[in-house]
Short mmCIF file of C-alpha atoms in Angstrom, two decimals:
data_model
loop_
_atom_site.label_atom_id
_atom_site.label_comp_id
_atom_site.label_asym_id
_atom_site.label_seq_id
_atom_site.Cartn_x
_atom_site.Cartn_y
_atom_site.Cartn_z
CA ASP E 912 -20.66 3.54 1.77
CA ALA E 913 -17.83 5.93 0.94
CA GLY E 914 -14.41 4.45 0.82
CA VAL E 915 -11.23 6.23 1.84
CA THR E 916 -11.19 9.79 0.57
CA GLN E 917 -8.25 12.14 0.26
CA SER E 918 -7.89 15.82 -0.52
CA PRO E 919 -6.65 17.55 -2.49
CA THR E 920 -6.08 15.29 -5.49
CA HIS E 921 -3.16 17.33 -6.80
CA LEU E 922 -0.93 19.97 -5.27
CA ILE E 923 1.98 22.06 -6.49
CA LYS E 924 4.32 23.68 -3.96
CA THR E 925 7.77 25.24 -4.02
CA ARG E 926 10.80 24.23 -2.02
CA GLY E 927 10.69 25.35 1.59
CA GLN E 928 6.93 25.58 1.77
CA GLN E 929 4.68 23.55 4.03
CA VAL E 930 1.82 21.31 2.94
CA THR E 931 -1.15 19.61 4.63
CA LEU E 932 -2.86 16.58 3.14
CA ARG E 933 -6.14 15.21 4.42
CA CYS E 934 -7.68 11.76 4.69
CA SER E 935 -11.09 10.48 5.72
CA PRO E 936 -11.15 6.77 6.53
CA LYS E 937 -13.67 4.25 5.33
CA SER E 938 -16.80 4.14 7.45
CA GLY E 939 -16.24 2.01 10.55
CA HIS E 940 -12.45 2.27 10.43
CA ASP E 941 -10.45 3.84 13.22
CA THR E 942 -6.85 3.47 12.07
CA VAL E 943 -5.13 5.55 9.42
CA SER E 944 -1.76 4.88 7.82
CA TRP E 945 0.14 7.14 5.46
CA TYR E 946 2.42 5.98 2.66
CA GLN E 947 4.67 7.83 0.23
CA GLN E 948 4.97 6.47 -3.31
CA ALA E 949 7.76 8.02 -5.33
CA LEU E 950 7.63 7.70 -9.10
CA GLY E 951 8.42 4.16 -10.19
CA GLN E 952 8.60 2.84 -6.62
CA GLY E 953 6.38 0.93 -4.25
CA PRO E 954 4.67 2.77 -1.40
CA GLN E 955 6.73 3.37 1.73
CA PHE E 956 5.20 3.53 5.20
CA ILE E 957 5.37 6.95 6.82
CA PHE E 958 3.37 6.47 10.03
CA GLN E 959 0.14 5.16 11.47
CA TYR E 960 -2.44 6.79 13.75
CA TYR E 961 -4.72 5.00 16.14
CA GLU E 962 -6.67 6.54 19.02
CA GLU E 963 -5.28 9.95 18.00
CA GLU E 964 -1.70 8.83 18.64
CA GLU E 965 1.16 8.01 16.32
CA ARG E 966 1.68 4.29 16.83
CA GLN E 967 4.63 3.58 14.59
CA ARG E 968 6.81 5.55 12.26
CA GLY E 969 8.76 4.58 9.19
CA ASN E 970 12.13 5.96 8.16
CA PHE E 971 11.01 9.54 7.55
CA PRO E 972 12.41 12.75 9.07
CA ASP E 973 10.62 14.90 11.61
CA ARG E 974 9.55 17.24 8.80
CA PHE E 975 6.78 14.72 8.31
CA SER E 976 4.15 14.95 11.03
CA GLY E 977 0.54 14.00 11.39
CA HIS E 978 -2.57 14.21 13.39
CA GLN E 979 -5.71 12.17 13.91
CA PHE E 980 -8.98 13.75 14.93
CA PRO E 981 -11.73 12.32 17.16
CA ASN E 982 -13.75 11.42 14.04
CA TYR E 983 -10.75 9.29 12.92
CA SER E 984 -9.86 11.53 9.99
CA SER E 985 -6.20 12.39 9.65
CA GLU E 986 -3.79 14.98 8.31
CA LEU E 987 -0.27 14.62 7.03
CA ASN E 988 1.93 17.70 7.31
CA VAL E 989 5.25 18.15 5.58
CA ASN E 990 7.43 21.13 6.46
CA ALA E 991 10.36 22.65 4.58
CA LEU E 992 9.51 20.83 1.38
CA LEU E 993 12.30 19.36 -0.72
CA LEU E 994 12.25 18.42 -4.37
CA GLY E 995 12.50 14.79 -3.26
CA ASP E 996 9.18 15.05 -1.46
CA SER E 997 7.42 15.00 -4.83
CA ALA E 998 5.35 11.82 -4.76
CA LEU E 999 1.92 10.28 -4.51
CA TYR E 1000 0.81 10.26 -0.87
CA LEU E 1001 -1.54 7.43 -0.05
CA CYS E 1002 -3.77 7.08 2.95
CA ALA E 1003 -4.99 3.67 4.08
CA SER E 1004 -7.58 2.88 6.71
CA SER E 1005 -8.43 -0.22 8.70
CA SER E 1006 -10.21 -1.28 11.83
CA ALA E 1007 -7.73 -1.99 14.59
CA ARG E 1008 -8.28 -5.04 16.68
CA PRO E 1009 -5.06 -5.60 18.62
CA GLY E 1010 -3.78 -9.10 18.09
CA ASP E 1011 -5.96 -9.63 15.04
CA ARG E 1012 -3.88 -9.78 11.89
CA GLU E 1013 -6.80 -10.46 9.61
CA GLU E 1014 -7.74 -6.85 9.02
CA THR E 1015 -7.28 -5.44 5.53
CA GLN E 1016 -6.08 -1.95 4.75
CA TYR E 1017 -8.11 0.01 2.21
CA PHE E 1018 -6.35 2.70 0.23
CA GLY E 1019 -7.55 6.06 -0.96
CA PRO E 1020 -6.82 7.47 -4.43
CA GLY E 1021 -3.90 9.52 -3.16
CA THR E 1022 -2.71 13.11 -3.34
CA ARG E 1023 -0.10 13.83 -5.96
CA LEU E 1024 2.37 16.42 -4.67
CA LEU E 1025 4.79 18.20 -6.96
CA VAL E 1026 7.53 20.30 -5.39
CA LEU E 1027 9.21 22.80 -7.71
CA ALA N 1367 13.30 -7.76 8.82
CA GLN N 1368 10.42 -8.63 6.58
CA SER N 1369 10.71 -7.68 2.92
CA VAL N 1370 9.51 -8.66 -0.53
CA THR N 1371 11.36 -8.72 -3.82
CA GLN N 1372 9.79 -8.30 -7.23
CA LEU N 1373 12.46 -8.95 -9.84
CA GLY N 1374 12.22 -6.84 -12.96
CA SER N 1375 9.92 -3.90 -13.43
CA HIS N 1376 7.94 -4.71 -16.54
CA VAL N 1377 6.11 -7.72 -17.95
CA SER N 1378 4.44 -7.82 -21.34
CA VAL N 1379 1.96 -10.52 -22.39
CA SER N 1380 -0.49 -11.05 -25.21
CA GLU N 1381 -4.21 -10.95 -24.57
CA GLY N 1382 -5.33 -14.45 -23.61
CA ALA N 1383 -1.88 -15.52 -22.44
CA LEU N 1384 -0.89 -16.61 -18.95
CA VAL N 1385 0.06 -13.88 -16.53
CA LEU N 1386 2.81 -14.70 -14.02
CA LEU N 1387 4.15 -12.04 -11.68
CA ARG N 1388 6.84 -13.16 -9.28
CA CYS N 1389 7.26 -12.22 -5.65
CA ASN N 1390 9.71 -13.62 -3.11
CA TYR N 1391 9.56 -12.75 0.55
CA SER N 1392 11.89 -12.66 3.49
CA SER N 1393 10.40 -13.01 6.94
CA SER N 1394 11.51 -14.24 10.34
CA VAL N 1395 7.93 -15.02 11.34
CA PRO N 1396 5.04 -16.58 9.39
CA PRO N 1397 4.26 -13.86 6.88
CA TYR N 1398 1.00 -12.31 5.84
CA LEU N 1399 1.31 -11.54 2.14
CA PHE N 1400 -0.70 -9.36 -0.21
CA TRP N 1401 -1.02 -8.45 -3.85
CA TYR N 1402 -2.32 -4.99 -4.71
CA VAL N 1403 -3.10 -3.53 -8.14
CA GLN N 1404 -2.78 0.11 -9.11
CA TYR N 1405 -4.45 1.40 -12.25
CA PRO N 1406 -3.09 4.61 -13.81
CA ASN N 1407 -3.65 7.66 -11.63
CA GLN N 1408 -5.45 5.67 -8.97
CA GLY N 1409 -4.77 4.31 -5.50
CA LEU N 1410 -4.15 0.69 -4.56
CA GLN N 1411 -6.79 -2.02 -4.72
CA LEU N 1412 -6.41 -5.32 -2.87
CA LEU N 1413 -6.33 -8.32 -5.23
CA LEU N 1414 -5.81 -11.04 -2.64
CA LYS N 1415 -4.13 -11.85 0.64
CA TYR N 1416 -2.54 -14.85 2.34
CA THR N 1417 -3.04 -15.09 6.09
CA SER N 1418 -1.80 -18.62 6.88
CA ALA N 1419 -4.95 -20.46 5.89
CA ALA N 1420 -5.09 -22.12 2.46
CA THR N 1421 -1.84 -21.84 0.52
CA LEU N 1422 -3.68 -21.23 -2.77
CA VAL N 1423 -5.46 -17.92 -2.52
CA LYS N 1424 -8.07 -16.78 -5.00
CA GLY N 1425 -8.64 -13.10 -5.52
CA ILE N 1426 -10.65 -10.73 -7.62
CA ASN N 1427 -10.64 -10.47 -11.41
CA GLY N 1428 -9.55 -14.09 -11.87
CA PHE N 1429 -6.18 -13.73 -10.14
CA GLU N 1430 -4.75 -16.24 -7.72
CA ALA N 1431 -1.50 -16.72 -5.84
CA GLU N 1432 0.17 -19.68 -4.19
CA PHE N 1433 2.18 -19.45 -0.98
CA LYS N 1434 5.22 -21.73 -1.14
CA LYS N 1435 7.19 -21.72 2.08
CA SER N 1436 9.98 -23.91 0.69
CA GLU N 1437 10.59 -21.39 -2.08
CA THR N 1438 9.70 -18.28 -0.02
CA SER N 1439 7.49 -17.27 -2.91
CA PHE N 1440 4.02 -15.85 -3.46
CA HIS N 1441 3.67 -15.57 -7.22
CA LEU N 1442 0.56 -14.07 -8.80
CA THR N 1443 -1.07 -15.79 -11.78
CA LYS N 1444 -4.02 -15.43 -14.09
CA PRO N 1445 -4.74 -18.03 -16.78
CA SER N 1446 -5.84 -15.59 -19.48
CA ALA N 1447 -4.91 -11.92 -19.62
CA HIS N 1448 -7.39 -9.22 -20.57
CA MET N 1449 -6.64 -5.74 -21.80
CA ARG N 1450 -8.17 -4.36 -18.61
CA ASP N 1451 -5.48 -6.13 -16.55
CA ALA N 1452 -2.90 -3.62 -17.72
CA ALA N 1453 -1.77 -1.94 -14.51
CA GLU N 1454 0.99 -1.97 -11.92
CA TYR N 1455 1.05 -4.81 -9.42
CA PHE N 1456 2.60 -4.68 -5.98
CA CYS N 1457 3.46 -7.52 -3.64
CA ALA N 1458 3.53 -6.66 0.06
CA VAL N 1459 4.23 -8.25 3.42
CA SER N 1460 2.67 -7.01 6.63
CA LEU N 1461 4.42 -6.21 9.86
CA PHE N 1462 2.43 -6.32 13.04
CA ILE N 1463 2.45 -3.11 15.06
CA THR N 1464 2.52 -4.04 18.73
CA GLN N 1465 1.52 -0.67 20.18
CA GLY N 1466 -2.09 -0.99 19.13
CA GLY N 1467 -3.28 -0.12 15.66
CA SER N 1468 -3.03 -2.36 12.67
CA GLU N 1469 -0.42 -3.87 10.45
CA LYS N 1470 1.96 -1.82 8.37
CA LEU N 1471 2.71 -2.95 4.84
CA VAL N 1472 6.13 -3.29 3.25
CA PHE N 1473 5.85 -3.19 -0.52
CA GLY N 1474 7.97 -4.40 -3.37
CA LYS N 1475 8.94 -2.01 -6.14
CA GLY N 1476 6.07 -3.09 -8.33
CA MET N 1477 5.68 -4.72 -11.72
CA LYS N 1478 4.06 -2.97 -14.65
CA LEU N 1479 1.93 -5.35 -16.72
CA THR N 1480 1.31 -4.54 -20.36
CA VAL N 1481 -1.26 -6.57 -22.29
CA ASN N 1482 -0.88 -6.56 -26.07
CA PRO N 1483 -3.88 -7.16 -28.36
#
């Protein structure tokens, strides 16, 4: 059973460019969350997708957008890249059962983005 | 708003010594609390979680944590450190998302554990 997978593993972009990161959830999971982990910091919640809709968003600008596909995989898009967007981007998946707080989020290995 | 605080950024212990990583939380509702571990160049792995059942939670790799409401703490311990425990450890609290979906996690800044031979 494959866990959460992310691609690519590493990426180098220049300021102003756009980037797309991809995530495939663990088998049986239907909810995908994205987190940004800057160097030396804990992960910060970007947004979460469930039933192909963005359900909640953290304190990130509109340059950060996402999408969830019918097979539950997800993409994170970042436009107009800034140097400060350099970070490890983590995807986490879980199985949503509204009202059930017992579900655990499983994290992928992350995509390390460097903006020059 | 829910949050967690991990004071300090680095802990160093000798192999075989007690590991104690501190985490204090702030929450207006009964919290769900987690400890995750991150090995170099890897993602996050769940060590253990507290979900309002037993206050002493046992996790993987010999780690455990005790929920203490009176102290608003959820410290992580391991009786005897191994070299392989060297990693970064994150405490997190979950926030329930009401519009469907699952919880979102709010993480502390992390604590880097070094184990000396």
